[in-house]
XYZ file of C-alpha atoms in Angstrom:
654
model
C 64.562 91.800 -9.393
C 65.812 88.481 -9.747
C 63.429 87.630 -6.704
C 60.197 88.740 -8.536
C 60.942 87.327 -11.885
C 61.351 83.767 -10.648
C 58.673 83.940 -7.903
C 56.178 85.053 -10.778
C 56.211 82.080 -12.940
C 56.397 79.925 -9.363
C 53.167 79.406 -8.932
C 52.221 77.973 -12.474
C 54.832 75.121 -11.910
C 53.386 74.269 -8.840
C 49.786 73.990 -10.641
C 51.093 72.258 -13.913
C 53.125 69.821 -10.660
C 49.745 69.470 -9.111
C 47.657 68.567 -12.362
C 50.587 65.982 -13.411
C 52.230 64.359 -10.410
C 50.879 60.834 -9.115
C 50.721 61.496 -5.844
C 51.241 64.216 -2.967
C 54.927 63.673 -2.334
C 56.076 64.528 -5.567
C 53.890 67.482 -6.348
C 54.233 69.288 -2.565
C 58.616 68.466 -3.786
C 57.805 70.930 -6.433
C 55.938 73.280 -5.110
C 58.068 73.820 -2.266
C 61.309 73.964 -3.810
C 63.281 77.059 -4.625
C 64.243 76.730 -8.756
C 66.779 78.932 -8.065
C 68.622 77.585 -5.151
C 71.434 75.417 -5.397
C 69.987 71.987 -4.273
C 66.588 72.844 -6.142
C 67.591 70.507 -8.834
C 68.637 67.796 -6.942
C 65.748 67.800 -4.879
C 63.231 68.148 -7.683
C 65.461 65.160 -9.035
C 64.620 62.933 -6.083
C 61.490 63.841 -5.687
C 61.165 62.691 -10.041
C 62.782 59.666 -9.228
C 60.610 59.023 -6.080
C 58.077 59.281 -8.230
C 59.229 57.230 -11.332
C 60.400 54.400 -8.954
C 56.204 54.206 -7.896
C 55.427 53.958 -11.022
C 55.970 50.646 -13.459
C 53.178 50.810 -15.883
C 54.404 52.203 -19.740
C 52.101 54.951 -20.253
C 52.437 56.146 -16.522
C 56.229 56.437 -17.281
C 55.623 58.076 -20.979
C 53.277 60.784 -19.347
C 56.019 61.276 -16.959
C 58.956 61.694 -19.213
C 56.722 64.088 -21.107
C 56.059 66.654 -18.102
C 59.645 66.727 -16.989
C 60.000 67.948 -20.907
C 57.547 70.016 -20.757
C 58.286 71.689 -17.181
C 61.913 72.569 -18.438
C 60.744 74.170 -21.179
C 58.168 76.253 -19.340
C 61.196 77.168 -16.853
C 63.121 78.371 -19.739
C 60.729 80.104 -21.786
C 59.780 82.360 -18.245
C 63.339 82.299 -17.896
C 63.570 84.209 -21.562
C 60.517 86.301 -20.603
C 62.205 87.527 -17.418
C 65.874 87.509 -18.778
C 67.475 91.223 -18.645
C 71.253 89.272 -19.667
C 72.135 89.677 -15.995
C 74.794 87.324 -14.371
C 72.235 86.084 -12.301
C 69.746 84.641 -14.807
C 72.635 82.537 -16.821
C 73.500 80.476 -13.530
C 69.917 80.285 -13.068
C 69.666 78.965 -16.649
C 73.067 77.033 -15.968
C 71.379 75.174 -12.827
C 67.799 74.070 -14.784
C 70.257 72.477 -17.175
C 72.280 70.805 -15.022
C 68.940 69.401 -13.085
C 67.592 68.358 -16.553
C 70.840 66.583 -17.032
C 70.550 65.140 -13.433
C 66.805 64.519 -13.851
C 68.120 62.317 -17.144
C 70.482 60.344 -15.324
C 67.851 59.521 -12.478
C 65.545 58.598 -15.180
C 68.410 56.407 -16.468
C 68.381 54.622 -13.288
C 64.924 54.660 -12.633
C 64.595 52.525 -15.947
C 67.533 50.157 -14.846
C 66.309 49.589 -11.427
C 62.222 48.767 -13.243
C 64.209 46.814 -15.560
C 65.818 44.757 -12.303
C 62.277 44.732 -11.023
C 60.783 42.931 -14.059
C 63.694 40.623 -14.046
C 62.506 39.527 -11.050
C 59.239 39.020 -11.789
C 60.068 37.150 -14.821
C 61.938 35.115 -12.528
C 59.306 34.083 -10.249
C 56.979 33.388 -13.319
C 59.619 31.207 -14.379
C 59.666 29.330 -11.058
C 56.038 28.841 -11.248
C 56.448 27.992 -15.109
C 59.108 25.492 -13.787
C 56.499 24.042 -11.508
C 53.751 23.694 -13.829
C 56.624 22.359 -16.240
C 57.272 19.649 -13.592
C 53.567 18.879 -13.381
C 53.374 18.291 -17.152
C 56.248 16.059 -16.786
C 54.526 13.894 -14.765
C 51.480 13.887 -17.041
C 53.496 13.234 -19.632
C 55.412 9.977 -17.646
C 51.751 9.151 -17.445
C 50.791 9.209 -20.782
C 54.292 7.397 -21.330
C 53.099 4.466 -19.215
C 49.750 4.372 -21.034
C 51.246 4.336 -24.287
C 52.852 1.540 -23.075
C 49.972 -0.413 -22.472
C 48.788 0.275 -25.492
C 51.841 -1.382 -27.078
C 51.351 -4.623 -25.125
C 47.530 -4.707 -26.163
C 48.637 -3.879 -29.367
C 51.486 -6.528 -29.454
C 48.334 -9.621 -28.124
C 45.756 -8.644 -31.258
C 49.361 -9.047 -33.446
C 48.797 -5.597 -35.072
C 50.763 -4.379 -37.167
C 50.751 -0.609 -35.835
C 53.480 2.106 -35.519
C 53.198 3.152 -31.107
C 53.937 6.773 -30.346
C 57.100 6.983 -29.506
C 58.145 8.293 -26.049
C 58.016 12.210 -25.401
C 61.633 13.342 -24.342
C 61.186 15.669 -21.380
C 63.668 18.465 -20.594
C 65.300 19.406 -17.807
C 65.229 23.186 -18.372
C 62.610 24.840 -19.302
C 62.054 28.764 -20.890
C 62.267 31.702 -18.008
C 59.913 33.625 -19.363
C 60.402 36.730 -21.089
C 63.818 37.770 -23.506
C 62.918 41.379 -22.736
C 63.889 41.425 -18.858
C 67.702 41.319 -19.539
C 68.869 44.230 -17.693
C 71.081 46.886 -19.961
C 74.626 46.383 -18.083
C 75.552 43.235 -19.459
C 77.307 41.108 -17.118
C 78.705 37.964 -17.088
C 75.847 36.580 -15.555
C 73.163 37.604 -17.844
C 75.328 36.259 -20.679
C 75.155 32.970 -19.005
C 71.632 33.396 -18.893
C 70.910 34.373 -22.170
C 72.985 30.936 -23.236
C 70.797 29.256 -20.620
C 67.821 30.772 -22.645
C 69.164 29.618 -26.058
C 70.023 26.116 -24.483
C 65.979 26.516 -23.524
C 64.552 27.139 -27.076
C 66.924 24.319 -28.848
C 65.222 22.531 -25.905
C 62.048 23.407 -26.433
C 62.967 22.866 -30.760
C 63.528 19.706 -29.795
C 60.413 18.688 -27.743
C 58.698 20.520 -30.864
C 60.316 18.178 -33.537
C 59.701 15.191 -31.165
C 55.559 15.763 -31.281
C 55.558 16.600 -34.712
C 57.278 13.264 -35.313
C 54.776 11.694 -32.855
C 51.850 13.216 -34.624
C 52.767 11.996 -37.756
C 53.087 8.450 -36.453
C 49.601 9.469 -34.951
C 48.418 10.660 -38.696
C 49.934 7.131 -40.261
C 48.276 5.238 -37.520
C 45.119 6.862 -37.874
C 45.268 6.726 -42.007
C 45.832 3.103 -41.822
C 43.196 2.865 -39.238
C 40.797 4.687 -41.711
C 41.957 2.438 -44.273
C 41.048 -0.721 -42.036
C 37.719 0.876 -41.739
C 37.142 1.501 -45.195
C 38.143 -2.221 -46.334
C 35.589 -3.385 -43.244
C 32.866 -1.082 -44.552
C 33.281 -2.548 -47.992
C 33.204 -6.051 -46.728
C 30.144 -4.804 -44.964
C 28.838 -3.275 -48.365
C 29.524 -6.790 -49.827
C 28.136 -8.936 -47.495
C 24.643 -6.787 -47.269
C 24.640 -7.004 -51.269
C 25.194 -11.274 -50.811
C 22.446 -11.062 -48.117
C 19.919 -9.034 -50.085
C 20.588 -11.381 -53.071
C 20.315 -14.405 -51.442
C 16.707 -12.691 -49.754
C 15.908 -12.099 -53.074
C 16.465 -15.783 -54.306
C 14.675 -17.008 -51.536
C 11.540 -15.161 -52.115
C 11.580 -16.186 -55.812
C 12.120 -19.911 -54.843
C 9.465 -19.098 -52.148
C 7.344 -17.835 -55.245
C 7.633 -20.747 -57.222
C 7.332 -23.170 -54.510
C 3.454 -21.455 -53.991
C 3.156 -21.593 -57.808
C 4.145 -25.652 -57.432
C 1.757 -25.935 -54.642
C -1.138 -24.406 -56.087
C -0.354 -26.470 -59.728
C -0.630 -30.049 -57.109
C -3.966 -28.728 -55.115
C -5.187 -28.278 -59.199
C -3.813 -31.644 -59.752
C -5.091 -33.221 -57.124
C -8.586 -31.506 -57.625
C -8.605 -32.805 -61.574
C -7.426 -36.612 -60.005
C -10.552 -36.768 -57.800
C -12.604 -35.244 -60.456
C -11.432 -38.040 -62.752
C -11.748 -40.796 -59.825
C -15.482 -39.709 -59.295
C -16.089 -40.291 -63.234
C -14.368 -43.480 -62.904
C -16.548 -44.003 -60.214
C -19.770 -43.199 -62.098
C -18.433 -44.801 -64.907
C -18.242 -48.428 -63.156
C -21.438 -47.428 -61.537
C -22.905 -47.019 -64.867
C -21.421 -50.567 -66.197
C -22.766 -52.497 -63.376
C -25.908 -50.827 -64.017
C -25.996 -51.810 -67.625
C -25.067 -55.427 -67.021
C -27.807 -55.811 -64.105
C -29.722 -54.597 -66.844
C -28.584 -56.751 -69.693
C -29.085 -59.404 -67.027
C -32.438 -58.629 -66.120
C -33.337 -58.187 -69.963
C -31.437 -61.714 -70.723
C -33.576 -63.150 -67.948
C -36.884 -61.505 -69.179
C -36.191 -62.683 -71.978
C -35.281 -66.255 -71.573
C -38.990 -66.353 -69.304
C -40.713 -64.538 -71.489
C -39.578 -66.894 -74.098
C -39.925 -70.199 -72.064
C -43.385 -69.118 -71.011
C -44.884 -68.321 -74.683
C -43.007 -70.601 -76.612
C -43.702 -73.904 -73.995
C -47.345 -74.100 -75.105
C -46.448 -73.588 -78.960
C -42.619 -75.281 -79.080
C -43.695 -77.281 -82.098
C -44.345 -74.252 -83.861
C -41.394 -72.413 -82.789
C -38.999 -75.093 -83.987
C -37.845 -74.094 -86.896
C -37.109 -70.406 -85.386
C -35.135 -71.620 -82.518
C -31.790 -72.067 -84.756
C -32.008 -68.374 -85.575
C -32.577 -67.053 -81.944
C -29.823 -69.667 -80.198
C -27.350 -68.134 -82.480
C -28.687 -64.769 -82.115
C -27.974 -65.649 -78.024
C -24.793 -67.207 -78.400
C -23.734 -63.793 -80.208
C -25.454 -62.083 -77.584
C -23.257 -64.174 -75.397
C -20.154 -63.837 -76.503
C -20.595 -60.256 -76.859
C -21.593 -59.883 -73.339
C -18.461 -61.914 -72.174
C -16.027 -59.665 -74.400
C -17.519 -56.637 -72.769
C -17.562 -58.356 -69.478
C -13.855 -58.811 -70.002
C -13.252 -55.293 -71.228
C -15.252 -54.283 -67.990
C -12.603 -56.281 -65.929
C -9.836 -55.189 -67.348
C -11.037 -51.732 -67.036
C -12.154 -52.288 -63.406
C -8.126 -53.739 -63.523
C -6.804 -50.504 -64.733
C -8.796 -48.581 -62.607
C -7.433 -50.220 -59.509
C -4.309 -49.494 -60.886
C -4.886 -45.879 -60.951
C -6.577 -45.037 -57.706
C -3.215 -46.948 -56.294
C -1.415 -44.925 -58.199
C -3.427 -41.996 -57.559
C -3.191 -43.004 -53.501
C 0.362 -42.993 -54.023
C 0.835 -39.933 -55.918
C -2.199 -38.536 -52.922
C 0.672 -40.513 -50.362
C 3.481 -38.765 -51.934
C 1.921 -35.078 -52.399
C 0.858 -34.809 -48.601
C 4.769 -35.703 -47.869
C 6.054 -33.451 -50.161
C 3.325 -31.008 -48.788
C 4.721 -31.635 -45.781
C 8.044 -31.294 -46.471
C 7.048 -27.632 -48.101
C 5.401 -26.480 -44.660
C 8.644 -27.898 -42.958
C 10.749 -26.068 -45.350
C 8.622 -22.261 -45.274
C 9.393 -23.164 -41.665
C 12.835 -23.406 -41.962
C 12.551 -20.589 -44.520
C 10.638 -18.190 -41.932
C 13.398 -18.930 -39.590
C 16.276 -17.815 -41.565
C 14.010 -14.918 -42.745
C 13.794 -14.319 -39.144
C 17.950 -14.843 -38.336
C 18.305 -12.667 -41.713
C 16.491 -9.860 -40.344
C 18.746 -10.203 -36.888
C 21.271 -9.686 -39.263
C 20.447 -7.268 -41.452
C 19.676 -5.430 -37.921
C 22.968 -6.307 -36.315
C 24.277 -5.224 -39.485
C 22.572 -1.984 -39.584
C 23.825 -1.311 -36.058
C 27.469 -1.959 -36.962
C 26.637 0.237 -40.013
C 25.814 3.022 -37.275
C 28.686 2.028 -35.181
C 30.949 2.653 -38.198
C 29.754 5.784 -39.160
C 30.077 7.060 -35.806
C 33.597 5.532 -35.343
C 34.390 7.348 -38.605
C 32.974 10.181 -37.489
C 35.303 10.450 -34.393
C 38.006 9.134 -36.979
C 37.417 12.607 -38.778
C 37.301 14.409 -35.533
C 40.269 13.161 -34.288
C 41.654 13.683 -37.533
C 40.681 17.541 -37.305
C 42.393 17.684 -33.919
C 45.348 16.429 -35.336
C 45.886 19.095 -38.079
C 44.262 21.544 -35.407
C 47.858 20.314 -33.348
C 49.794 20.574 -36.240
C 48.571 23.740 -37.179
C 49.304 25.057 -33.462
C 52.484 23.429 -33.185
C 53.456 25.368 -36.487
C 52.155 28.249 -35.006
C 54.413 27.713 -31.712
C 57.735 27.210 -33.774
C 56.646 30.197 -36.247
C 56.364 32.422 -32.683
C 59.893 30.325 -31.110
C 61.488 31.749 -33.959
C 60.149 35.558 -33.789
C 61.109 35.068 -30.100
C 64.514 34.105 -30.715
C 64.451 36.898 -33.831
C 63.358 39.369 -30.967
C 65.421 38.187 -28.425
C 68.601 38.619 -30.779
C 66.840 42.017 -31.366
C 66.412 43.151 -28.183
C 70.077 42.129 -27.305
C 71.496 44.283 -30.037
C 68.649 46.763 -29.048
C 69.947 46.289 -25.126
C 73.830 46.959 -26.249
C 72.977 49.976 -28.144
C 70.707 51.552 -25.432
C 73.764 50.396 -23.085
C 76.146 52.397 -25.038
C 73.986 54.917 -25.544
C 73.300 55.441 -22.061
C 77.108 55.310 -21.238
C 77.994 57.880 -23.536
C 75.250 60.057 -22.410
C 76.227 59.963 -19.051
C 80.096 60.446 -20.207
C 78.442 63.920 -22.219
C 76.572 64.643 -19.764
C 79.554 64.683 -17.080
C 81.590 66.557 -19.830
C 79.005 69.381 -20.338
C 78.933 69.730 -16.826
C 82.149 70.039 -15.806
C 82.410 72.075 -18.898
C 79.702 74.387 -18.064
C 80.870 74.931 -14.542
C 84.368 75.983 -15.664
C 83.113 77.772 -17.668
C 80.857 79.300 -15.466
C 83.740 80.176 -12.797
C 86.246 81.518 -15.643
C 83.030 83.723 -16.827
C 82.033 84.954 -13.418
C 86.060 85.639 -12.419
C 85.897 87.342 -16.031
C 82.534 89.615 -14.907
C 83.865 90.730 -11.696
C 87.142 91.171 -13.679
C 85.197 93.535 -16.681
C 82.170 94.978 -14.907
C 82.826 97.986 -16.732
C 82.365 95.626 -20.438
C 79.062 94.298 -19.179
C 77.333 95.023 -22.980
C 80.220 92.949 -24.652
C 79.936 90.668 -21.765
C 76.238 90.241 -22.218
C 77.047 89.900 -26.065
C 79.476 86.739 -24.948
C 76.267 86.099 -22.466
C 73.869 85.520 -25.246
C 76.440 83.276 -27.461
C 76.877 81.263 -24.880
C 73.341 80.770 -23.841
C 72.406 80.412 -27.673
C 75.242 77.689 -27.744
C 73.542 76.681 -24.505
C 70.190 76.147 -26.004
C 71.811 74.628 -29.003
C 73.553 71.734 -26.477
C 69.912 71.950 -24.458
C 67.633 70.923 -27.877
C 70.376 68.294 -28.756
C 69.867 66.811 -25.428
C 66.493 66.884 -25.999
C 66.788 65.532 -28.860
C 68.637 63.166 -27.331
C 66.309 62.399 -24.755
C 63.406 62.149 -26.834
C 65.597 58.969 -29.419
C 66.167 57.763 -25.637
C 62.478 57.801 -24.710
C 60.965 56.488 -27.952
C 63.875 53.874 -27.793
C 62.906 52.810 -24.337
C 59.143 52.945 -25.168
C 59.724 50.755 -27.722
C 61.673 48.366 -26.051
C 58.958 48.405 -23.173
C 56.545 47.590 -26.186
C 58.607 44.732 -27.321
C 58.884 43.499 -23.484
C 54.779 43.738 -23.399
C 54.654 41.380 -26.640
C 57.378 39.397 -25.930
C 55.279 39.002 -22.155
C 51.975 38.616 -24.344
C 53.782 35.889 -27.285
C 55.534 33.748 -23.965
C 52.083 33.648 -22.529
C 50.202 32.867 -25.126
C 52.234 29.969 -26.361
C 51.933 28.843 -22.875
C 48.749 28.911 -22.718
C 49.230 26.844 -26.638
C 51.267 24.661 -25.416
C 48.741 23.033 -22.669
C 45.861 23.285 -24.947
C 48.364 20.927 -27.214
C 49.232 19.178 -24.529
C 44.894 18.422 -23.846
C 44.536 17.991 -27.318
C 47.516 15.132 -27.638
C 45.929 13.295 -24.224
C 42.664 13.854 -25.952
C 43.981 12.304 -29.290
C 45.462 9.407 -27.224
C 42.048 8.442 -25.566
C 41.084 8.643 -28.926
C 43.199 6.891 -30.683
C 43.223 4.047 -28.010
C 39.314 3.952 -27.834
C 39.627 3.773 -32.190
C 41.564 0.900 -31.324
C 39.237 -1.296 -29.104
C 36.024 -0.084 -31.232
C 38.036 -1.276 -34.413
C 39.259 -4.941 -32.768
C 35.342 -5.294 -31.454
C 34.184 -4.583 -35.305
C 36.904 -7.504 -36.266
C 35.617 -10.022 -34.167
C 32.012 -9.154 -34.943
C 33.085 -9.008 -38.653
C 34.864 -12.277 -37.990
C 31.425 -13.731 -36.453
C 29.530 -12.242 -39.097
C 31.701 -14.071 -41.833
C 30.991 -17.458 -39.833
C 27.295 -17.108 -39.130
C 26.906 -15.692 -43.232
C 28.815 -19.325 -44.460
C 27.043 -21.299 -42.189
C 23.778 -18.793 -43.965
C 25.368 -19.854 -47.122
C 26.100 -23.337 -46.570
C 22.090 -24.033 -45.111
C 21.270 -21.653 -48.234
C 22.898 -24.355 -50.751
C 21.020 -27.167 -48.552
C 17.999 -25.795 -49.148
C 18.528 -25.055 -52.531
C 19.921 -28.644 -53.010
C 16.499 -30.021 -51.598
C 14.596 -27.053 -53.788
C 15.760 -28.903 -56.864
C 15.403 -32.422 -55.467
C 11.578 -30.891 -54.890
C 11.396 -29.714 -58.575
C 12.537 -32.887 -59.872
C 9.822 -34.791 -57.827
C 7.348 -31.845 -58.540
C 8.320 -32.449 -62.359
C 8.174 -36.400 -61.886
C 4.409 -35.873 -60.508
C 3.697 -33.526 -63.297
C 4.610 -36.136 -66.329
C 2.609 -38.846 -64.092
C -0.131 -36.399 -63.897
C 0.070 -35.660 -67.632
C 0.404 -39.436 -68.112
C -2.500 -39.565 -65.816
C -4.423 -37.350 -68.155
C -3.697 -38.985 -71.241
C -4.698 -42.053 -69.580
C -8.078 -41.323 -67.987
C -8.600 -39.309 -71.720
C -8.078 -42.801 -73.344
C -10.252 -44.673 -70.529
C -13.230 -41.553 -71.234
C -12.902 -42.636 -75.144
C -12.881 -46.148 -74.384
C -16.131 -45.464 -72.170
C -18.038 -42.944 -74.473
C -17.203 -45.988 -77.569
C -18.700 -48.595 -74.656
C -21.382 -46.258 -74.242
C -22.132 -45.977 -78.052
C -21.547 -49.755 -78.659
C -24.307 -49.790 -75.531
C -26.912 -48.054 -76.626
C -26.011 -49.526 -80.326
C -26.366 -53.264 -78.571
C -29.432 -52.338 -76.388
C -31.041 -51.242 -79.532
C -30.023 -54.114 -81.368
C -31.334 -55.990 -79.002
C -34.449 -54.035 -78.422
C -35.269 -54.848 -82.219
C -34.099 -58.506 -82.026
C -36.871 -58.460 -79.219
C -39.472 -56.792 -81.123
C -38.781 -58.922 -84.024
C -38.862 -62.119 -81.968
C -42.161 -60.707 -79.928
C -43.783 -59.915 -83.924
C -42.618 -63.764 -85.075
C -43.713 -65.126 -81.824
C -47.198 -62.793 -82.215
C -47.521 -63.849 -85.782
C -46.455 -67.908 -85.235
C -49.404 -67.954 -82.165
C -51.586 -65.705 -84.207
C -50.674 -68.835 -87.189
C -50.954 -71.427 -84.606
C -54.479 -70.035 -83.495
C -55.350 -69.841 -87.298
C -54.312 -73.483 -87.743
C -56.282 -74.240 -85.013
C -59.398 -72.947 -85.963
C -58.777 -74.329 -89.325
C -58.691 -77.584 -87.473
C -61.172 -77.420 -85.122
C -63.448 -75.848 -87.815
C -62.690 -78.967 -89.986
C -62.532 -81.111 -87.213
C -66.441 -79.685 -86.279
C -67.289 -79.835 -90.134
C -65.863 -83.614 -90.219
C -67.536 -83.975 -86.694
C -70.972 -82.605 -88.705
C -70.397 -84.973 -91.809
């Protein structure tokens, strides 16, 4: 009866073992093993142990544990279905429970072996990490040498700037995940934990040093930013000063152009006045010539006409001589006036020539100043272009500074994140250590309880077998007793299953924590590398910024020197312009005086013209009067001569 019973559920176990197995060896062991044989449990446990030894991933191990539980539950369920209360079925149940306990022990051993393998893999990773950290140490030494060279450059430039402190490089490094400790806490493992704590402390010290270095770099960059802002403010002031100077120069240029226009107008007016003076001189000369001609004509006509009749015109001679004397005196006075005017005109011409020469010199000087002004404007434009270029470079350096500041803030954030992750790792280490201790104690308790249960079950089975041999007739009572024992065994099995579930869940949590710790550790290493790259980049950027700031300082010194020279030249130009303005004001005053004098001359010339016209009219009237008197006298003399001739003729006739 027993054979067909267990043979009837052996085939489903084969099928389930084939479906759930990862390799052919484990499935064949389940298929070919008789579960009722005394060695069935050990062979099945060996097959499952070999299968578990090949599994390293937590998901596969969890799946296998679920398959184990499902297989044993299926066995017990089929035994319960085919159970008829016989002693052989009870023995089968005892064997199945014993094999389940052995499988749990094998699983614990497999877990320990897996933990040891993980620890070996972690040790290999630690070795590779130590190599990488050694390379990092060499890079840090190179960076220290660069920092030393930077310090020498800064001391040479006499800049009071704090340098970056040397990074303390720990001689020991992190050795991997904290979840790779074996379950059994030995003296070596405790030493490794102490070493790990020392390494964590050294890492904290390194992080503190990096934070201090970042603070120093932030202070240095803040100081550099303030210096750049100061330089930018000075450049802005210089630009405003240059703009004001350019505006003043443009105003001076417009004033110079206005003065040149005024000078040209004055020159034109002087030329016009000189032409008028020459015209007046020619008119005076012409009038003098005409007057001389009139006087000569009068003297000739009077001599020719009066000579035959001297006797008749003796009475009118005193009057005409007085008139001639008056005319001569008037002509002499006019000649003196004309000479005086000619002298004044000559003096005015000399002054005009001097003013024209001075005006030409002033124009030449103005042209020279305009050429110098154009040259200064060209230099000013070049300097403005240079200032714009420097401003662009300053904006570029400010942008680089902003980028470096962002990188420093990101580095600080990464360092704070790494510090938090280290704190989390330390907390996880403590928790995992406590959990490992608990798991070790639980496993030891499970082993002891399994051994006690095995011993108890074996002793009870032997005693019950003896009792069943003695009391074959009391089968029902024994069956009832067996049912109670089966019930108690089921309760114990449920408790064992519950404990196994707890252990599985704990192992699953430990594996998950191990994976998370591994990922966090790899992330920490990756972030450390990124932080190192960022630090090197920041050092290069800081070095470039220092070089740029020094170049900008030299450029600013050159610009300040050139600006002082320009201000000095502008001051000299302003003095020259002031002197020119004074000269122009003097010329304007002289021009006004000349205009007034010309107006006086014009008025006097007009007065002379009026007097000449009056005198010419008087002379014409006098000539008319004299000619009329001479005509009258001649007529009277002719009449007298005719009368005399008539009287003489009459006398002759008588």
